[in-house]
CSV table of C-alpha atoms in Angstrom, one decimal:
chain,number,residue,atom,x,y,z
J,14,MET,CA,58.7,27.0,17.0
J,15,LYS,CA,60.1,29.2,19.9
J,16,GLU,CA,62.1,32.4,19.1
J,17,LYS,CA,65.1,33.2,21.3
J,18,ILE,CA,65.4,36.9,22.2
J,19,GLY,CA,68.7,37.6,24.5
J,20,ASN,CA,68.3,34.9,27.4
J,21,THR,CA,64.7,34.5,27.0
J,22,TRP,CA,62.6,32.7,24.6
J,23,LYS,CA,59.2,34.0,23.2
J,24,ARG,CA,56.4,32.0,21.8
J,25,PRO,CA,55.0,32.9,18.6
J,26,GLN,CA,51.4,34.0,18.3
J,27,MET,CA,49.4,31.2,17.4
J,28,LYS,CA,46.6,31.6,14.7
J,29,THR,CA,43.2,31.1,15.7
J,30,PHE,CA,41.0,28.8,13.4
J,31,LYS,CA,37.3,29.0,12.9
J,32,PHE,CA,35.8,25.8,12.3
J,33,LYS,CA,32.6,25.7,9.9
J,34,LYS,CA,29.5,23.7,11.2
J,35,LEU,CA,29.1,20.6,8.8
J,36,LEU,CA,25.9,19.2,7.7
J,37,ARG,CA,25.4,15.7,9.0
J,38,ALA,CA,22.8,13.0,7.5
J,39,GLU,CA,20.1,12.0,10.0
J,40,ILE,CA,19.6,8.7,8.8
J,41,THR,CA,19.5,6.0,11.5
J,42,PHE,CA,21.9,3.2,11.0
J,43,ASP,CA,20.0,-0.2,10.9
J,44,LYS,CA,22.0,-3.3,11.1
J,45,ASP,CA,19.4,-5.6,9.5
J,46,ILE,CA,18.9,-3.2,6.5
J,47,ALA,CA,22.8,-3.0,6.1
J,48,LYS,CA,22.8,-6.8,6.1
J,49,ARG,CA,20.3,-7.0,3.6
J,50,LEU,CA,21.9,-4.5,1.1
J,51,CYS,CA,25.3,-6.1,1.5
J,52,LYS,CA,26.2,-8.9,-1.0
J,53,PHE,CA,27.0,-11.4,1.8
J,54,ASP,CA,25.8,-14.5,-0.4
J,55,TYR,CA,28.1,-13.2,-3.3
J,56,TYR,CA,31.2,-13.0,-1.0
J,57,ARG,CA,30.3,-16.6,0.6
J,58,ALA,CA,30.2,-17.8,-2.7
J,59,GLN,CA,33.6,-16.4,-3.7
J,60,ASP,CA,35.3,-17.9,-0.6
J,61,LYS,CA,33.9,-21.2,-1.2
J,62,ASN,CA,35.0,-21.1,-4.8
J,63,MET,CA,38.6,-20.0,-3.8
J,64,LYS,CA,38.7,-23.0,-1.3
J,65,MET,CA,37.5,-25.5,-3.8
J,66,TYR,CA,39.4,-23.9,-6.6
J,67,GLU,CA,41.6,-27.0,-7.5
J,68,TYR,CA,38.9,-29.5,-7.0
J,69,LEU,CA,36.4,-27.5,-9.4
J,70,GLU,CA,39.3,-27.1,-12.1
J,71,ASN,CA,39.9,-30.9,-12.0
J,72,GLU,CA,36.0,-31.4,-12.3
J,73,LYS,CA,35.9,-29.0,-15.4
J,74,ARG,CA,38.6,-31.2,-17.2
J,75,ARG,CA,37.1,-34.4,-16.2
J,76,LEU,CA,33.6,-33.4,-17.5
J,77,SER,CA,34.6,-31.2,-20.4
J,78,THR,CA,33.3,-32.1,-23.9
J,79,PRO,CA,36.3,-32.6,-26.4
J,80,LYS,CA,36.5,-29.8,-28.9
J,81,THR,CA,35.7,-31.2,-32.5
J,82,SER,CA,37.2,-29.6,-35.5
J,83,LEU,CA,33.9,-27.8,-36.3
J,84,ILE,CA,33.7,-26.2,-32.9
J,85,SER,CA,37.4,-25.2,-33.2
J,86,GLU,CA,36.7,-23.6,-36.5
J,87,LEU,CA,33.6,-21.6,-35.0
J,88,ILE,CA,35.8,-20.2,-32.3
J,89,ILE,CA,38.4,-19.1,-34.7
J,90,LYS,CA,35.9,-17.5,-36.8
J,91,TRP,CA,34.2,-15.6,-34.1
J,92,LYS,CA,37.7,-14.5,-32.5
J,93,THR,CA,38.8,-13.1,-35.8
J,94,MET,CA,35.6,-11.3,-36.3
J,95,GLY,CA,36.3,-9.0,-33.2
J,96,ASP,CA,34.5,-5.8,-33.5
J,97,THR,CA,33.3,-6.2,-36.9
J,98,PHE,CA,30.0,-7.8,-36.1
J,99,LYS,CA,27.2,-5.2,-35.0
J,100,SER,CA,24.0,-6.0,-33.7
J,101,PRO,CA,21.1,-5.0,-36.1
J,102,VAL,CA,19.1,-3.8,-33.1
J,103,GLY,CA,21.9,-2.0,-31.6
J,104,LYS,CA,22.5,-0.3,-34.9
J,105,ILE,CA,19.0,0.9,-34.8
J,106,LEU,CA,19.1,2.1,-31.3
J,107,LEU,CA,22.2,3.9,-32.0
J,108,GLY,CA,20.4,5.5,-35.0
J,109,ILE,CA,17.7,6.6,-32.9
J,110,TYR,CA,19.9,8.1,-30.4
J,111,ASN,CA,22.0,10.1,-32.8
J,112,LYS,CA,18.8,11.4,-34.5
J,113,ASN,CA,17.7,12.6,-31.2
J,114,LYS,CA,21.0,13.7,-30.2
J,115,LYS,CA,21.3,16.0,-33.4
J,116,ALA,CA,17.7,17.4,-32.6
J,117,ALA,CA,18.6,18.2,-29.1
J,118,GLN,CA,21.8,20.1,-30.0
J,119,GLU,CA,19.9,22.3,-32.5
J,120,SER,CA,16.9,22.7,-29.7
J,121,LYS,CA,14.4,20.8,-31.8
J,122,ILE,CA,12.1,17.9,-31.0
J,123,ALA,CA,12.6,14.9,-33.3
J,124,MET,CA,9.6,12.8,-34.0
J,125,ASN,CA,10.1,8.9,-33.8
J,126,THR,CA,7.9,6.5,-35.6
J,127,ASN,CA,7.8,2.6,-36.0
J,128,ILE,CA,8.9,2.1,-32.4
J,129,ILE,CA,6.4,-0.9,-32.1
J,130,ASP,CA,8.4,-2.6,-35.0
J,131,ILE,CA,11.6,-2.4,-33.1
J,132,ILE,CA,10.1,-3.8,-29.8
J,133,SER,CA,8.8,-6.6,-31.7
J,134,LYS,CA,12.0,-7.9,-33.0
J,135,PRO,CA,12.8,-11.2,-31.3
J,136,GLU,CA,16.6,-9.9,-30.9
J,137,ALA,CA,15.5,-6.8,-29.2
J,138,LEU,CA,13.5,-9.2,-26.5
J,139,LEU,CA,16.5,-11.5,-26.2
J,140,LEU,CA,18.8,-8.2,-25.5
J,141,ALA,CA,16.2,-7.2,-22.6
J,142,TYR,CA,16.2,-10.9,-21.5
J,143,ARG,CA,20.0,-10.9,-21.1
J,144,ALA,CA,20.0,-7.6,-19.3
J,145,ILE,CA,17.5,-8.8,-16.5
J,146,LYS,CA,18.0,-12.4,-16.2
J,147,GLY,CA,20.6,-12.1,-13.5
J,148,ASN,CA,18.8,-9.2,-11.6
J,149,LYS,CA,18.2,-10.0,-7.8
J,150,GLY,CA,14.4,-11.1,-7.5
J,151,ALA,CA,14.2,-12.2,-11.2
J,152,LEU,CA,13.0,-15.7,-9.9
J,153,THR,CA,10.3,-14.0,-7.7
J,154,LYS,CA,6.9,-15.0,-9.1
J,155,ALA,CA,4.0,-12.6,-9.9
J,156,SER,CA,0.3,-13.3,-9.2
J,157,ILE,CA,-2.1,-14.9,-11.4
J,158,LEU,CA,-4.9,-13.1,-13.6
J,159,PRO,CA,-8.4,-14.1,-12.5
J,160,LYS,CA,-10.2,-17.1,-14.4
J,161,HIS,CA,-12.5,-15.0,-16.5
J,162,LYS,CA,-9.5,-12.8,-18.0
J,163,ILE,CA,-7.6,-15.9,-18.9
J,164,ASP,CA,-10.7,-17.4,-20.6
J,165,GLN,CA,-11.0,-14.1,-22.7
J,166,MET,CA,-7.7,-14.6,-24.3
J,167,THR,CA,-6.6,-16.3,-27.5
J,168,GLU,CA,-4.7,-19.4,-27.6
J,169,ASP,CA,-1.4,-17.7,-28.6
J,170,GLN,CA,-2.1,-15.3,-25.5
J,171,LYS,CA,-3.0,-18.3,-23.1
J,172,THR,CA,0.2,-20.1,-24.2
J,173,LEU,CA,2.5,-17.1,-23.8
J,174,TYR,CA,0.8,-16.0,-20.6
J,175,ALA,CA,1.4,-19.4,-19.0
J,176,GLN,CA,5.0,-19.3,-19.7
J,177,SER,CA,5.2,-15.7,-18.4
J,178,ILE,CA,4.0,-16.8,-14.9
J,179,THR,CA,6.9,-19.4,-14.5
J,180,PHE,CA,10.5,-18.9,-13.6
J,181,PRO,CA,13.1,-17.7,-16.1
J,182,ASP,CA,14.8,-21.2,-16.3
J,183,LYS,CA,11.7,-22.3,-18.5
J,184,PHE,CA,12.3,-19.2,-20.8
J,185,SER,CA,12.6,-20.4,-24.6
J,186,LEU,CA,13.1,-19.0,-28.1
J,187,HIS,CA,9.4,-20.2,-28.7
J,188,ASP,CA,8.1,-17.6,-25.9
J,189,VAL,CA,10.5,-14.8,-27.7
J,190,TYR,CA,9.0,-15.3,-31.0
J,191,LEU,CA,5.4,-15.8,-29.7
J,192,ALA,CA,5.8,-12.4,-27.7
J,193,ALA,CA,7.2,-10.6,-30.4
J,194,GLU,CA,4.3,-11.5,-32.8
J,195,LEU,CA,1.7,-10.7,-30.3
J,196,ILE,CA,3.3,-7.4,-29.5
J,197,LYS,CA,3.4,-6.6,-33.1
J,198,LYS,CA,-0.3,-7.4,-33.5
J,199,GLY,CA,-1.1,-5.3,-30.2
J,200,LEU,CA,-2.3,-8.4,-28.5
J,201,TYR,CA,0.3,-8.9,-25.9
J,202,PRO,CA,-1.4,-10.0,-22.4
J,203,CYS,CA,-0.1,-8.0,-19.8
J,204,GLY,CA,-0.2,-10.1,-16.5
J,205,SER,CA,-0.9,-9.6,-12.9
J,206,SER,CA,1.7,-8.3,-10.5
J,207,SER,CA,2.4,-9.0,-6.8
J,208,ARG,CA,2.6,-6.2,-4.2
J,209,VAL,CA,5.0,-6.9,-1.3
J,210,TYR,CA,6.5,-4.4,1.2
J,211,VAL,CA,10.3,-4.3,2.0
J,212,PRO,CA,12.0,-2.0,4.8
J,213,LYS,CA,12.8,1.4,3.5
J,214,PRO,CA,16.5,2.4,3.7
J,215,GLY,CA,17.4,5.2,6.1
J,216,ALA,CA,13.7,5.2,7.7
J,217,LYS,CA,13.6,2.8,10.3
J,218,GLY,CA,10.0,1.1,10.9
J,219,LYS,CA,8.8,2.4,7.5
J,220,GLN,CA,8.1,0.2,4.5
J,221,ARG,CA,7.9,0.9,0.6
J,222,PRO,CA,5.8,-1.1,-1.7
J,223,ILE,CA,7.4,-3.1,-4.5
J,224,THR,CA,5.2,-4.3,-7.3
J,225,ILE,CA,6.6,-7.7,-9.0
J,226,PRO,CA,5.2,-8.2,-12.7
J,227,PRO,CA,5.4,-11.6,-14.4
J,228,PHE,CA,8.9,-12.5,-15.8
J,229,MET,CA,7.9,-12.0,-19.6
J,230,ASP,CA,6.3,-8.6,-18.7
J,231,LYS,CA,9.8,-7.6,-17.1
J,232,VAL,CA,11.4,-8.5,-20.6
J,233,VAL,CA,9.1,-6.5,-22.5
J,234,GLN,CA,9.5,-3.8,-19.9
J,235,LYS,CA,13.3,-3.8,-20.5
J,236,ALA,CA,12.8,-3.7,-24.3
J,237,ILE,CA,10.6,-0.6,-23.7
J,238,CYS,CA,13.4,1.1,-21.5
J,239,LEU,CA,16.0,0.3,-24.3
J,240,ILE,CA,14.0,2.3,-26.8
J,241,LEU,CA,13.1,5.1,-24.5
J,242,GLU,CA,16.7,5.7,-23.3
J,243,ALA,CA,17.7,6.0,-27.1
J,244,ILE,CA,15.1,8.5,-27.5
J,245,TYR,CA,15.4,10.8,-24.3
J,246,GLU,CA,18.9,10.4,-23.2
J,247,PRO,CA,20.3,13.1,-25.7
J,248,TYR,CA,17.7,15.7,-24.2
J,249,PHE,CA,18.3,14.7,-20.6
J,250,GLU,CA,22.3,15.0,-21.3
J,251,LYS,CA,21.8,18.4,-22.9
J,252,LEU,CA,19.7,19.7,-19.9
J,253,ASN,CA,22.3,17.9,-17.5
J,254,ARG,CA,20.0,18.2,-14.5
J,255,SER,CA,18.8,14.7,-13.9
J,256,PHE,CA,21.1,12.2,-12.5
J,257,GLY,CA,18.7,9.5,-10.9
J,258,PHE,CA,17.7,6.2,-12.6
J,259,ARG,CA,19.7,7.1,-15.9
J,260,PRO,CA,22.5,4.8,-17.6
J,261,ASN,CA,26.0,5.7,-16.2
J,262,LYS,CA,24.7,8.4,-13.8
J,263,GLY,CA,24.5,8.4,-10.2
J,264,VAL,CA,25.1,10.6,-6.9
J,265,HIS,CA,28.7,11.3,-7.6
J,266,ASP,CA,27.9,12.8,-11.1
J,267,ALA,CA,25.3,15.0,-9.2
J,268,ILE,CA,27.9,16.4,-6.9
J,269,THR,CA,30.6,16.7,-9.7
J,270,ALA,CA,28.1,19.1,-11.4
J,271,PHE,CA,27.0,20.9,-8.4
J,272,LYS,CA,30.6,21.8,-7.9
J,273,THR,CA,31.4,22.9,-11.2
J,274,TYR,CA,31.5,26.6,-12.7
J,275,TYR,CA,28.4,26.1,-14.4
J,276,THR,CA,26.5,26.6,-11.0
J,277,GLN,CA,27.6,30.3,-11.3
J,278,GLY,CA,29.0,30.4,-7.9
J,279,MET,CA,26.0,28.8,-6.1
J,280,ARG,CA,26.8,26.2,-3.3
J,281,ASN,CA,23.7,25.6,-1.6
J,282,ALA,CA,21.4,22.5,-2.1
J,283,ILE,CA,18.0,21.9,-1.1
J,284,GLU,CA,17.0,18.2,-0.1
J,285,GLY,CA,13.4,17.5,-0.8
J,286,ASP,CA,11.4,14.1,-1.3
J,287,VAL,CA,8.1,13.6,-3.3
J,288,GLU,CA,5.8,11.7,-1.2
J,289,LYS,CA,4.6,8.4,-2.9
J,290,ALA,CA,6.3,9.9,-6.2
J,291,PHE,CA,5.5,6.7,-8.4
J,292,ASP,CA,2.0,6.3,-6.9
J,293,SER,CA,1.1,10.0,-7.8
J,294,VAL,CA,2.0,9.9,-11.6
J,295,ILE,CA,-1.0,10.7,-13.8
J,296,LYS,CA,-1.0,8.2,-16.6
J,297,LYS,CA,-2.8,10.3,-19.2
J,298,ILE,CA,-0.4,13.1,-18.6
J,299,LEU,CA,2.5,10.8,-19.0
J,300,LEU,CA,1.3,9.3,-22.2
J,301,LYS,CA,0.6,12.9,-23.6
J,302,ILE,CA,4.3,13.9,-22.7
J,303,MET,CA,5.6,10.9,-24.6
J,304,SER,CA,3.4,11.6,-27.7
J,305,LYS,CA,5.5,14.9,-28.3
J,306,ARG,CA,8.4,12.8,-29.3
J,307,ILE,CA,6.9,9.6,-30.2
J,308,GLN,CA,4.3,9.3,-33.1
J,309,ASP,CA,3.4,5.6,-33.2
J,310,ARG,CA,-0.3,4.5,-32.3
J,311,LYS,CA,0.7,1.0,-31.7
J,312,PHE,CA,3.4,1.8,-29.0
J,313,LEU,CA,1.5,4.2,-27.2
J,314,LYS,CA,-1.3,1.7,-27.0
J,315,LEU,CA,1.2,-0.8,-25.7
J,316,MET,CA,2.2,1.6,-23.1
J,317,GLU,CA,-1.3,2.4,-22.2
J,318,ASP,CA,-2.0,-1.3,-21.6
J,319,ARG,CA,1.2,-1.8,-19.7
J,320,LEU,CA,0.3,1.4,-17.5
J,321,ASN,CA,-3.1,0.2,-16.7
J,322,TYR,CA,-1.5,-2.7,-14.5
J,323,GLU,CA,-3.3,-4.7,-11.9
J,324,TYR,CA,-1.6,-5.9,-8.7
J,325,VAL,CA,-2.6,-8.3,-5.8
J,326,GLU,CA,-1.7,-7.8,-2.3
J,327,ILE,CA,-2.3,-10.1,0.7
J,328,VAL,CA,-4.3,-8.6,3.6
J,329,ASP,CA,-5.4,-10.7,6.7
J,330,GLY,CA,-4.7,-13.9,4.4
J,331,LYS,CA,-7.0,-12.6,1.5
J,332,GLU,CA,-6.0,-11.6,-1.9
J,333,ILE,CA,-7.1,-8.2,-2.9
J,334,ARG,CA,-6.9,-7.0,-6.5
J,335,HIS,CA,-6.2,-3.3,-7.4
J,336,THR,CA,-6.2,-1.5,-10.7
J,337,PRO,CA,-4.9,1.9,-9.7
J,338,GLU,CA,-6.3,4.9,-11.7
J,339,ILE,CA,-3.0,7.0,-11.2
J,340,GLY,CA,0.6,5.9,-10.7
J,341,ILE,CA,3.2,3.6,-12.0
J,342,PRO,CA,4.4,0.6,-10.2
J,343,GLN,CA,7.5,0.8,-8.1
J,344,GLY,CA,9.3,-2.4,-9.0
J,345,GLY,CA,8.7,-2.2,-12.9
J,346,ILE,CA,11.7,-2.3,-15.0
J,347,ASP,CA,11.0,0.9,-17.0
J,348,SER,CA,9.2,2.7,-14.2
J,349,PRO,CA,12.1,4.6,-12.9
J,350,TYR,CA,12.9,6.0,-16.5
J,351,LEU,CA,9.2,6.8,-17.1
J,352,PHE,CA,9.1,8.5,-14.1
J,353,ASN,CA,12.2,10.6,-15.2
J,354,ILE,CA,10.1,11.3,-18.4
J,355,TYR,CA,7.3,12.5,-16.3
J,356,MET,CA,9.6,14.7,-14.3
J,357,ASN,CA,11.7,16.2,-16.9
J,358,GLU,CA,8.8,18.7,-17.7
J,359,LEU,CA,9.7,20.2,-14.0
J,360,ASP,CA,13.3,20.3,-14.9
J,361,GLU,CA,12.7,22.1,-18.2
J,362,TYR,CA,10.4,24.7,-16.3
J,363,ILE,CA,12.9,25.3,-13.7
J,364,GLU,CA,15.8,25.7,-16.5
């Protein structure tokens, strides 16, 4: 505001502001990639459902099965149980987590045994199936093993493998029990994956490889991931330096941690990228790292078989098979968490 002095008006002295330069992302916007990453199909389905809401509700009533007294009793029973029912496998995983949490708080390392007995439980595989069955790409088929490898399988292995290369809608309890039995015996038949290439977000013109395993392999990998999270999360949480590929963690958690007083006033960040990160993992070192906290020969053998994966890619119309000496497949359900375990050694070294 102006200030009046006598018959004149004096303009107050204005403050000068210094504007800091802001760092800006250099990612090129790509409309095709943005469309692919948006859930257009989901929103279209939602719009269609809203328009057909009245019709769908009438059809539900018309086609619904009348409740019998038995069904009504079962519904009442499950409702009254509430939170009193606890999953046996869930209780086991929680026990493993608490055991490792106590060790992490005391700066010790807990040894975990009998892991294969947990993964080979049918309920563990069903939990894994439930977690991944709705994933985008769950219906994508993998490649088929060469005939000479299939001929070397037992009858049970052939039966399970034949089912593992089909779609999830042919998944049955028989497959679950058969897979559990073969895992326990150390005879689970890992299949052959397909290698495809998709556009790399933020890097126009570049592609990244995605390796797609058979559906049953995905289920087993998810079960493995559930175990590894129960073992390693307490140690990751104590260090609090890793936020990618972890349950309930993400970019916003990293930003929050970066801005807290734990950084001792440091406010600069260095952005880096490990080129071909997953492809550079040395399998023997990863298994050695895991053996520091896992004493289960059968489980480590399962992990060795899982890491010695084969994939097929199409080059000039021809199938070419690869069995990489190093690396873990980008596209495996457990691969991101295995990479976290591998890189945690660097986090601990820097700390």
